[in-house]
mmCIF file of C-alpha atoms in Angstrom:
data_model
loop_
_atom_site.group_PDB
_atom_site.id
_atom_site.type_symbol
_atom_site.label_atom_id
_atom_site.label_comp_id
_atom_site.label_asym_id
_atom_site.label_seq_id
_atom_site.Cartn_x
_atom_site.Cartn_y
_atom_site.Cartn_z
ATOM 1 C CA UNK A 383 0.000 0.000 0.000
ATOM 2 C CA UNK A 384 2.636 2.484 1.047
ATOM 3 C CA UNK A 385 4.944 2.137 -1.946
ATOM 4 C CA UNK A 386 1.895 2.549 -4.184
ATOM 5 C CA UNK A 387 0.955 5.759 -2.419
ATOM 6 C CA UNK A 388 4.485 7.103 -2.797
ATOM 7 C CA UNK A 389 4.457 6.215 -6.481
ATOM 8 C CA UNK A 390 1.134 7.964 -6.965
ATOM 9 C CA UNK A 391 2.435 11.065 -5.200
ATOM 10 C CA UNK A 392 5.609 11.042 -7.250
ATOM 11 C CA UNK A 393 3.637 10.712 -10.483
ATOM 12 C CA UNK A 394 1.207 13.466 -9.618
ATOM 13 C CA UNK A 395 4.031 15.837 -8.697
ATOM 14 C CA UNK A 396 5.648 15.025 -12.037
ATOM 15 C CA UNK A 397 2.424 15.951 -13.777
ATOM 16 C CA UNK A 398 2.195 19.254 -11.904
ATOM 17 C CA UNK A 399 5.839 20.291 -12.360
ATOM 18 C CA UNK A 400 5.761 21.183 -16.078
ATOM 19 C CA UNK A 401 2.634 23.282 -15.528
ATOM 20 C CA UNK A 402 4.292 25.176 -12.695
ATOM 21 C CA UNK A 403 7.386 25.723 -14.843
ATOM 22 C CA UNK A 404 5.278 27.055 -17.731
ATOM 23 C CA UNK A 405 3.279 29.422 -15.554
ATOM 24 C CA UNK A 406 6.352 31.639 -15.117
ATOM 25 C CA UNK A 407 6.843 33.447 -18.435
ATOM 26 C CA UNK A 408 3.163 34.001 -19.212
ATOM 27 C CA UNK A 409 2.571 35.432 -15.721
ATOM 28 C CA UNK A 410 5.523 37.795 -16.072
ATOM 29 C CA UNK A 411 4.186 38.861 -19.468
ATOM 30 C CA UNK A 412 0.735 39.478 -17.998
ATOM 31 C CA UNK A 413 2.236 41.550 -15.164
ATOM 32 C CA UNK A 414 4.000 43.739 -17.751
ATOM 33 C CA UNK A 415 0.772 44.281 -19.702
ATOM 34 C CA UNK A 416 -1.129 44.930 -16.480
ATOM 35 C CA UNK A 417 1.236 47.740 -15.494
ATOM 36 C CA UNK A 418 0.952 49.223 -18.995
ATOM 37 C CA UNK A 419 -2.846 48.915 -19.002
ATOM 38 C CA UNK A 420 -3.124 50.592 -15.617
ATOM 39 C CA UNK A 421 -0.826 53.399 -16.765
ATOM 40 C CA UNK A 422 -2.948 53.936 -19.887
ATOM 41 C CA UNK A 423 -6.319 53.826 -18.126
ATOM 42 C CA UNK A 424 -6.972 54.772 -14.503
ATOM 43 C CA UNK A 425 -10.238 52.777 -14.543
ATOM 44 C CA UNK A 426 -8.445 49.510 -15.376
ATOM 45 C CA UNK A 427 -8.778 46.813 -12.714
ATOM 46 C CA UNK A 428 -8.074 43.356 -14.168
ATOM 47 C CA UNK A 429 -7.848 41.356 -17.380
ATOM 48 C CA UNK A 430 -10.828 39.323 -18.457
ATOM 49 C CA UNK A 431 -10.785 35.965 -20.217
ATOM 50 C CA UNK A 432 -14.344 36.691 -21.405
ATOM 51 C CA UNK A 433 -13.227 39.872 -23.169
ATOM 52 C CA UNK A 434 -10.234 37.950 -24.513
ATOM 53 C CA UNK A 435 -12.534 35.339 -26.026
ATOM 54 C CA UNK A 436 -14.705 37.987 -27.689
ATOM 55 C CA UNK A 437 -11.557 39.677 -28.999
ATOM 56 C CA UNK A 438 -10.242 36.397 -30.417
ATOM 57 C CA UNK A 439 -13.407 35.764 -32.425
ATOM 58 C CA UNK A 440 -14.315 39.303 -33.444
ATOM 59 C CA UNK A 441 -14.090 40.324 -37.118
ATOM 60 C CA UNK A 442 -12.336 43.699 -37.063
ATOM 61 C CA UNK A 443 -12.248 44.751 -40.682
ATOM 62 C CA UNK A 444 -9.383 47.192 -40.155
ATOM 63 C CA UNK A 445 -6.657 44.871 -41.387
ATOM 64 C CA UNK A 446 -6.305 42.507 -44.319
ATOM 65 C CA UNK A 447 -9.536 41.205 -45.852
ATOM 66 C CA UNK A 448 -8.475 37.543 -45.734
ATOM 67 C CA UNK A 449 -7.636 37.703 -42.016
ATOM 68 C CA UNK A 450 -10.430 39.701 -40.308
ATOM 69 C CA UNK A 451 -10.089 37.953 -36.908
ATOM 70 C CA UNK A 452 -7.496 36.175 -34.766
ATOM 71 C CA UNK A 453 -9.649 33.113 -35.257
ATOM 72 C CA UNK A 454 -9.247 33.323 -39.068
ATOM 73 C CA UNK A 455 -5.829 31.680 -38.743
ATOM 74 C CA UNK A 456 -5.774 30.479 -35.130
ATOM 75 C CA UNK A 457 -9.089 28.616 -35.077
ATOM 76 C CA UNK A 458 -12.143 29.652 -33.066
ATOM 77 C CA UNK A 459 -11.316 26.753 -30.768
ATOM 78 C CA UNK A 460 -7.957 27.722 -29.199
ATOM 79 C CA UNK A 461 -7.211 24.121 -28.329
ATOM 80 C CA UNK A 462 -7.310 23.080 -31.987
ATOM 81 C CA UNK A 463 -4.667 23.774 -34.636
ATOM 82 C CA UNK A 464 -5.144 26.669 -37.013
ATOM 83 C CA UNK A 465 -4.006 27.358 -40.552
ATOM 84 C CA UNK A 466 -2.283 30.377 -42.118
ATOM 85 C CA UNK A 467 -3.297 31.725 -45.556
ATOM 86 C CA UNK A 468 -0.092 30.095 -46.821
ATOM 87 C CA UNK A 469 -1.632 26.741 -45.947
ATOM 88 C CA UNK A 470 0.776 26.142 -43.087
ATOM 89 C CA UNK A 471 -0.684 24.476 -40.002
ATOM 90 C CA UNK A 472 -0.367 26.590 -36.822
ATOM 91 C CA UNK A 473 -0.057 24.862 -33.451
ATOM 92 C CA UNK A 474 -2.958 25.594 -31.056
ATOM 93 C CA UNK A 475 -2.809 28.930 -29.181
ATOM 94 C CA UNK A 476 -4.210 27.531 -25.918
ATOM 95 C CA UNK A 477 -1.452 27.218 -23.321
ATOM 96 C CA UNK A 478 -2.667 23.760 -22.317
ATOM 97 C CA UNK A 479 -2.408 22.497 -25.895
ATOM 98 C CA UNK A 480 0.997 24.073 -26.692
ATOM 99 C CA UNK A 481 2.710 24.564 -23.291
ATOM 100 C CA UNK A 482 5.937 25.943 -24.816
ATOM 101 C CA UNK A 483 4.196 28.700 -26.773
ATOM 102 C CA UNK A 484 4.537 31.728 -24.468
ATOM 103 C CA UNK A 485 7.988 31.003 -23.040
ATOM 104 C CA UNK A 486 9.750 33.911 -24.751
ATOM 105 C CA UNK A 487 8.343 37.427 -24.038
ATOM 106 C CA UNK A 488 10.132 38.927 -27.062
ATOM 107 C CA UNK A 489 8.471 36.378 -29.317
ATOM 108 C CA UNK A 490 5.047 37.093 -27.815
ATOM 109 C CA UNK A 491 5.515 40.830 -28.473
ATOM 110 C CA UNK A 492 6.794 40.175 -31.986
ATOM 111 C CA UNK A 493 3.661 38.251 -32.900
ATOM 112 C CA UNK A 494 1.271 40.721 -31.278
ATOM 113 C CA UNK A 495 2.965 43.487 -33.284
ATOM 114 C CA UNK A 496 2.771 41.573 -36.540
ATOM 115 C CA UNK A 497 -0.683 40.060 -36.162
ATOM 116 C CA UNK A 498 -2.472 43.084 -34.682
ATOM 117 C CA UNK A 499 -1.315 45.061 -37.705
ATOM 118 C CA UNK A 500 -2.665 42.412 -40.081
ATOM 119 C CA UNK A 501 -5.955 41.762 -38.311
ATOM 120 C CA UNK A 502 -6.882 45.123 -36.746
ATOM 121 C CA UNK A 503 -4.846 47.430 -38.931
ATOM 122 C CA UNK A 504 -3.344 48.991 -35.788
ATOM 123 C CA UNK A 505 -1.363 48.056 -32.680
ATOM 124 C CA UNK A 506 -3.220 46.252 -29.892
ATOM 125 C CA UNK A 507 -3.569 48.001 -26.532
ATOM 126 C CA UNK A 508 -1.969 46.459 -23.424
ATOM 127 C CA UNK A 509 -5.468 45.597 -22.206
ATOM 128 C CA UNK A 510 -6.347 43.768 -25.439
ATOM 129 C CA UNK A 511 -3.102 41.790 -25.265
ATOM 130 C CA UNK A 512 -3.635 40.982 -21.587
ATOM 131 C CA UNK A 513 -7.249 39.900 -22.089
ATOM 132 C CA UNK A 514 -6.307 37.642 -24.983
ATOM 133 C CA UNK A 515 -3.356 36.107 -23.103
ATOM 134 C CA UNK A 516 -5.550 35.558 -20.038
ATOM 135 C CA UNK A 517 -8.065 33.724 -22.212
ATOM 136 C CA UNK A 518 -5.309 31.518 -23.697
ATOM 137 C CA UNK A 519 -3.691 30.870 -20.302
ATOM 138 C CA UNK A 520 -6.962 29.462 -19.031
ATOM 139 C CA UNK A 521 -7.624 27.301 -22.059
ATOM 140 C CA UNK B 1116 11.786 -37.023 -44.787
ATOM 141 C CA UNK B 1117 10.483 -33.492 -45.385
ATOM 142 C CA UNK B 1118 12.787 -31.086 -47.231
ATOM 143 C CA UNK B 1119 13.443 -27.918 -45.274
ATOM 144 C CA UNK B 1120 12.224 -24.760 -47.030
ATOM 145 C CA UNK B 1121 15.256 -22.479 -47.670
ATOM 146 C CA UNK B 1122 13.813 -19.535 -45.724
ATOM 147 C CA UNK B 1123 17.112 -17.906 -44.815
ATOM 148 C CA UNK B 1124 18.607 -17.319 -48.278
ATOM 149 C CA UNK B 1125 15.236 -16.041 -49.539
ATOM 150 C CA UNK B 1126 14.979 -13.595 -46.645
ATOM 151 C CA UNK B 1127 18.523 -12.338 -47.190
ATOM 152 C CA UNK B 1128 17.902 -11.846 -50.912
ATOM 153 C CA UNK B 1129 14.629 -10.053 -50.189
ATOM 154 C CA UNK B 1130 16.263 -7.691 -47.730
ATOM 155 C CA UNK B 1131 19.081 -6.914 -50.143
ATOM 156 C CA UNK B 1132 16.579 -6.152 -52.912
ATOM 157 C CA UNK B 1133 14.510 -3.865 -50.678
ATOM 158 C CA UNK B 1134 17.609 -2.005 -49.524
ATOM 159 C CA UNK B 1135 18.896 -1.436 -53.033
ATOM 160 C CA UNK B 1136 15.438 -0.380 -54.250
ATOM 161 C CA UNK B 1137 15.298 2.200 -51.475
ATOM 162 C CA UNK B 1138 18.794 3.450 -52.273
ATOM 163 C CA UNK B 1139 17.924 3.701 -55.943
ATOM 164 C CA UNK B 1140 14.790 5.744 -55.227
ATOM 165 C CA UNK B 1141 16.780 8.128 -53.040
ATOM 166 C CA UNK B 1142 19.440 8.470 -55.726
ATOM 167 C CA UNK B 1143 16.831 9.330 -58.378
ATOM 168 C CA UNK B 1144 15.138 11.818 -56.053
ATOM 169 C CA UNK B 1145 18.502 13.358 -55.313
ATOM 170 C CA UNK B 1146 19.130 13.964 -58.971
ATOM 171 C CA UNK B 1147 15.708 15.233 -59.986
ATOM 172 C CA UNK B 1148 13.394 16.411 -57.262
ATOM 173 C CA UNK B 1149 15.501 16.916 -54.185
ATOM 174 C CA UNK B 1150 16.057 20.333 -52.627
ATOM 175 C CA UNK B 1151 18.101 20.227 -49.407
ATOM 176 C CA UNK B 1152 15.952 21.404 -46.477
ATOM 177 C CA UNK B 1153 17.069 24.395 -44.420
ATOM 178 C CA UNK B 1154 19.237 23.350 -41.477
ATOM 179 C CA UNK B 1155 19.932 26.774 -39.953
ATOM 180 C CA UNK B 1156 17.715 27.116 -36.872
ATOM 181 C CA UNK B 1157 17.322 30.907 -37.221
ATOM 182 C CA UNK B 1158 16.187 30.583 -40.817
ATOM 183 C CA UNK B 1159 13.739 27.832 -39.840
ATOM 184 C CA UNK B 1160 12.378 29.922 -36.952
ATOM 185 C CA UNK B 1161 11.972 33.177 -38.880
ATOM 186 C CA UNK B 1162 10.985 32.005 -42.368
ATOM 187 C CA UNK B 1163 9.210 28.851 -41.308
ATOM 188 C CA UNK B 1164 6.771 30.357 -38.829
ATOM 189 C CA UNK B 1165 4.423 31.649 -41.546
ATOM 190 C CA UNK B 1166 5.092 29.321 -44.445
ATOM 191 C CA UNK B 1167 7.032 26.232 -45.379
ATOM 192 C CA UNK B 1168 10.773 26.859 -45.129
ATOM 193 C CA UNK B 1169 11.689 26.854 -48.805
ATOM 194 C CA UNK B 1170 15.072 25.547 -49.802
ATOM 195 C CA UNK B 1171 17.458 28.366 -50.804
ATOM 196 C CA UNK B 1172 18.346 26.216 -53.829
ATOM 197 C CA UNK B 1173 14.979 27.136 -55.342
ATOM 198 C CA UNK B 1174 15.957 30.708 -56.256
ATOM 199 C CA UNK B 1175 19.094 32.494 -57.431
ATOM 200 C CA UNK B 1176 21.102 34.589 -54.954
ATOM 201 C CA UNK B 1177 19.895 37.889 -56.458
ATOM 202 C CA UNK B 1178 16.281 36.878 -55.708
ATOM 203 C CA UNK B 1179 17.052 36.203 -52.040
ATOM 204 C CA UNK B 1180 18.894 39.513 -51.763
ATOM 205 C CA UNK B 1181 15.962 41.398 -53.237
ATOM 206 C CA UNK B 1182 13.467 39.590 -50.993
ATOM 207 C CA UNK B 1183 15.440 40.105 -47.795
ATOM 208 C CA UNK B 1184 15.916 43.762 -48.688
ATOM 209 C CA UNK B 1185 12.172 44.364 -48.753
ATOM 210 C CA UNK B 1186 10.703 42.283 -45.902
ATOM 211 C CA UNK B 1187 8.460 45.181 -44.929
ATOM 212 C CA UNK B 1188 6.435 44.323 -48.021
ATOM 213 C CA UNK B 1189 6.723 40.555 -48.080
ATOM 214 C CA UNK B 1190 3.943 39.315 -50.382
ATOM 215 C CA UNK B 1191 1.586 41.797 -48.743
ATOM 216 C CA UNK B 1192 2.774 41.249 -45.159
ATOM 217 C CA UNK B 1193 5.157 43.187 -42.983
ATOM 218 C CA UNK B 1194 7.686 40.483 -42.134
ATOM 219 C CA UNK B 1195 10.542 42.783 -41.131
ATOM 220 C CA UNK B 1196 13.102 41.496 -38.655
ATOM 221 C CA UNK B 1197 16.043 43.143 -36.921
ATOM 222 C CA UNK B 1198 18.954 44.070 -39.208
ATOM 223 C CA UNK B 1199 21.507 41.746 -37.612
ATOM 224 C CA UNK B 1200 19.245 38.720 -37.974
ATOM 225 C CA UNK B 1201 18.338 39.799 -41.485
ATOM 226 C CA UNK B 1202 22.024 39.855 -42.449
ATOM 227 C CA UNK B 1203 22.601 36.354 -41.051
ATOM 228 C CA UNK B 1204 19.589 34.885 -42.822
ATOM 229 C CA UNK B 1205 20.447 36.628 -46.095
ATOM 230 C CA UNK B 1206 23.980 35.181 -45.940
ATOM 231 C CA UNK B 1207 22.598 31.664 -45.499
ATOM 232 C CA UNK B 1208 20.124 32.008 -48.358
ATOM 233 C CA UNK B 1209 22.687 33.552 -50.705
ATOM 234 C CA UNK B 1210 25.340 30.912 -49.910
ATOM 235 C CA UNK B 1211 22.954 28.080 -50.643
ATOM 236 C CA UNK B 1212 21.146 29.652 -53.594
ATOM 237 C CA UNK B 1213 20.590 27.932 -56.938
ATOM 238 C CA UNK B 1214 23.575 29.762 -58.460
ATOM 239 C CA UNK B 1215 25.802 29.084 -55.431
ATOM 240 C CA UNK B 1216 26.160 25.946 -53.261
ATOM 241 C CA UNK B 1217 22.638 24.826 -54.113
ATOM 242 C CA UNK B 1218 23.400 24.592 -57.845
ATOM 243 C CA UNK B 1219 23.444 20.812 -57.946
ATOM 244 C CA UNK B 1220 19.819 20.783 -56.759
ATOM 245 C CA UNK B 1221 18.292 23.999 -58.014
ATOM 246 C CA UNK B 1222 20.095 24.401 -61.303
ATOM 247 C CA UNK B 1223 17.273 22.849 -63.317
ATOM 248 C CA UNK B 1224 14.420 24.621 -61.527
ATOM 249 C CA UNK B 1225 15.971 28.030 -62.082
ATOM 250 C CA UNK B 1226 16.953 27.443 -65.706
ATOM 251 C CA UNK B 1227 15.542 29.970 -68.165
ATOM 252 C CA UNK B 1228 15.452 32.959 -65.807
ATOM 253 C CA UNK B 1229 16.780 36.112 -67.449
ATOM 254 C CA UNK B 1230 20.040 37.281 -65.875
ATOM 255 C CA UNK B 1231 18.481 40.706 -65.361
ATOM 256 C CA UNK B 1232 15.419 39.447 -63.464
ATOM 257 C CA UNK B 1233 15.242 38.455 -59.804
ATOM 258 C CA UNK B 1234 11.996 36.474 -59.412
ATOM 259 C CA UNK B 1235 10.524 36.379 -55.908
ATOM 260 C CA UNK B 1236 7.898 33.704 -56.384
ATOM 261 C CA UNK B 1237 9.171 30.166 -56.854
ATOM 262 C CA UNK B 1238 5.766 29.389 -58.368
ATOM 263 C CA UNK B 1239 6.447 31.831 -61.221
ATOM 264 C CA UNK B 1240 9.600 30.091 -62.421
ATOM 265 C CA UNK B 1241 9.098 28.669 -65.941
ATOM 266 C CA UNK B 1242 10.245 25.212 -64.874
ATOM 267 C CA UNK B 1243 7.933 25.211 -61.809
ATOM 268 C CA UNK B 1244 4.978 26.122 -63.991
ATOM 269 C CA UNK B 1245 5.760 23.381 -66.502
ATOM 270 C CA UNK B 1246 6.027 20.806 -63.722
ATOM 271 C CA UNK B 1247 2.635 21.828 -62.285
ATOM 272 C CA UNK B 1248 0.685 22.467 -65.502
ATOM 273 C CA UNK B 1249 -1.489 19.402 -64.973
ATOM 274 C CA UNK B 1250 -2.703 20.429 -61.515
ATOM 275 C CA UNK B 1251 -6.334 21.587 -61.894
ATOM 276 C CA UNK B 1252 -7.548 24.871 -60.365
ATOM 277 C CA UNK B 1253 -9.885 23.163 -57.898
ATOM 278 C CA UNK B 1254 -6.975 21.299 -56.372
ATOM 279 C CA UNK B 1255 -5.177 24.574 -55.595
ATOM 280 C CA UNK B 1256 -8.355 25.874 -53.939
ATOM 281 C CA UNK B 1257 -8.841 22.742 -51.810
ATOM 282 C CA UNK B 1258 -9.103 23.633 -48.111
ATOM 283 C CA UNK B 1259 -6.085 21.502 -47.263
ATOM 284 C CA UNK B 1260 -3.996 23.296 -49.909
ATOM 285 C CA UNK B 1261 -5.122 26.959 -49.926
ATOM 286 C CA UNK B 1262 -1.899 28.266 -51.441
ATOM 287 C CA UNK B 1263 0.708 27.285 -54.008
ATOM 288 C CA UNK B 1264 3.216 27.901 -51.228
ATOM 289 C CA UNK B 1265 1.868 24.889 -49.358
ATOM 290 C CA UNK B 1266 4.121 22.309 -51.050
ATOM 291 C CA UNK B 1267 3.652 19.747 -48.318
ATOM 292 C CA UNK B 1268 -0.083 19.422 -49.038
ATOM 293 C CA UNK B 1269 0.786 17.283 -52.071
ATOM 294 C CA UNK B 1270 4.512 16.560 -51.727
ATOM 295 C CA UNK B 1271 4.232 14.782 -48.405
ATOM 296 C CA UNK B 1272 8.013 14.549 -47.971
ATOM 297 C CA UNK B 1273 8.726 18.187 -48.919
ATOM 298 C CA UNK B 1274 9.880 19.092 -45.414
ATOM 299 C CA UNK B 1275 12.653 16.515 -45.845
ATOM 300 C CA UNK B 1276 13.503 17.887 -49.285
ATOM 301 C CA UNK B 1277 11.732 15.396 -51.533
ATOM 302 C CA UNK B 1278 9.373 16.765 -54.180
ATOM 303 C CA UNK B 1279 8.561 13.693 -56.213
ATOM 304 C CA UNK B 1280 5.321 13.370 -58.145
ATOM 305 C CA UNK B 1281 2.633 12.447 -55.638
#
């Protein structure tokens, strides 16, 4: 009985470890956006996964006609793979489905810069980025 | 007494035949439809995040130089990267271009390009168009294909460099 219990504990801690390790970079990124959002808007309190979800699926119309929404390439279901206009398959944007995705803050910023321009036709605000990331972190 | 079936020699011969058939296929592919895949991790990361990482042997050096000099307008997208990284990637593409180290592989594909032109689309090369003339329009529009840049939709081994008729 006892060795079994120890084994179970060891296994469950193994399962938790990678999650704990991944939580680091995305949390740091969110803290950065939170500070920026608060600086930009005194009314700002917290990010919302709900708003992030609406943002992900919304057709903006300010960017390129073939990519009106985040979901155009990244799939409405964040846990499923998406596809770029080039035909290339894009790994899911949900943190649970692609745990390595948000490990590099510079890379996250690079893609927000590039994709916001293509989809919205403008830069995304810190609150928009934070909402979207919060939605993906919980998926 | 029952004669023993000569299983061993048959197996050995079969294996030898399979091995040589495989080698022969690879050799043919190497000569005709093989384009060495990109090995540089920076090139894979930067070029390959939006589209298949095309082999530098598919275009002449002057095409790569022109393309890398105008990444802000990259087929309608702003794909600009920092200058240092741009220089490194350009060097890799130029060194392995069809008229440089990649000549053994890309020489045929890039034949017939005027010396004064620097084509940016592989799919506009005369040889590429001849090779794909039998592909019907509906196949290009198929939801699993979407773009002529999506080689791997039909050439299943394209990521490894093999572009045989599929």
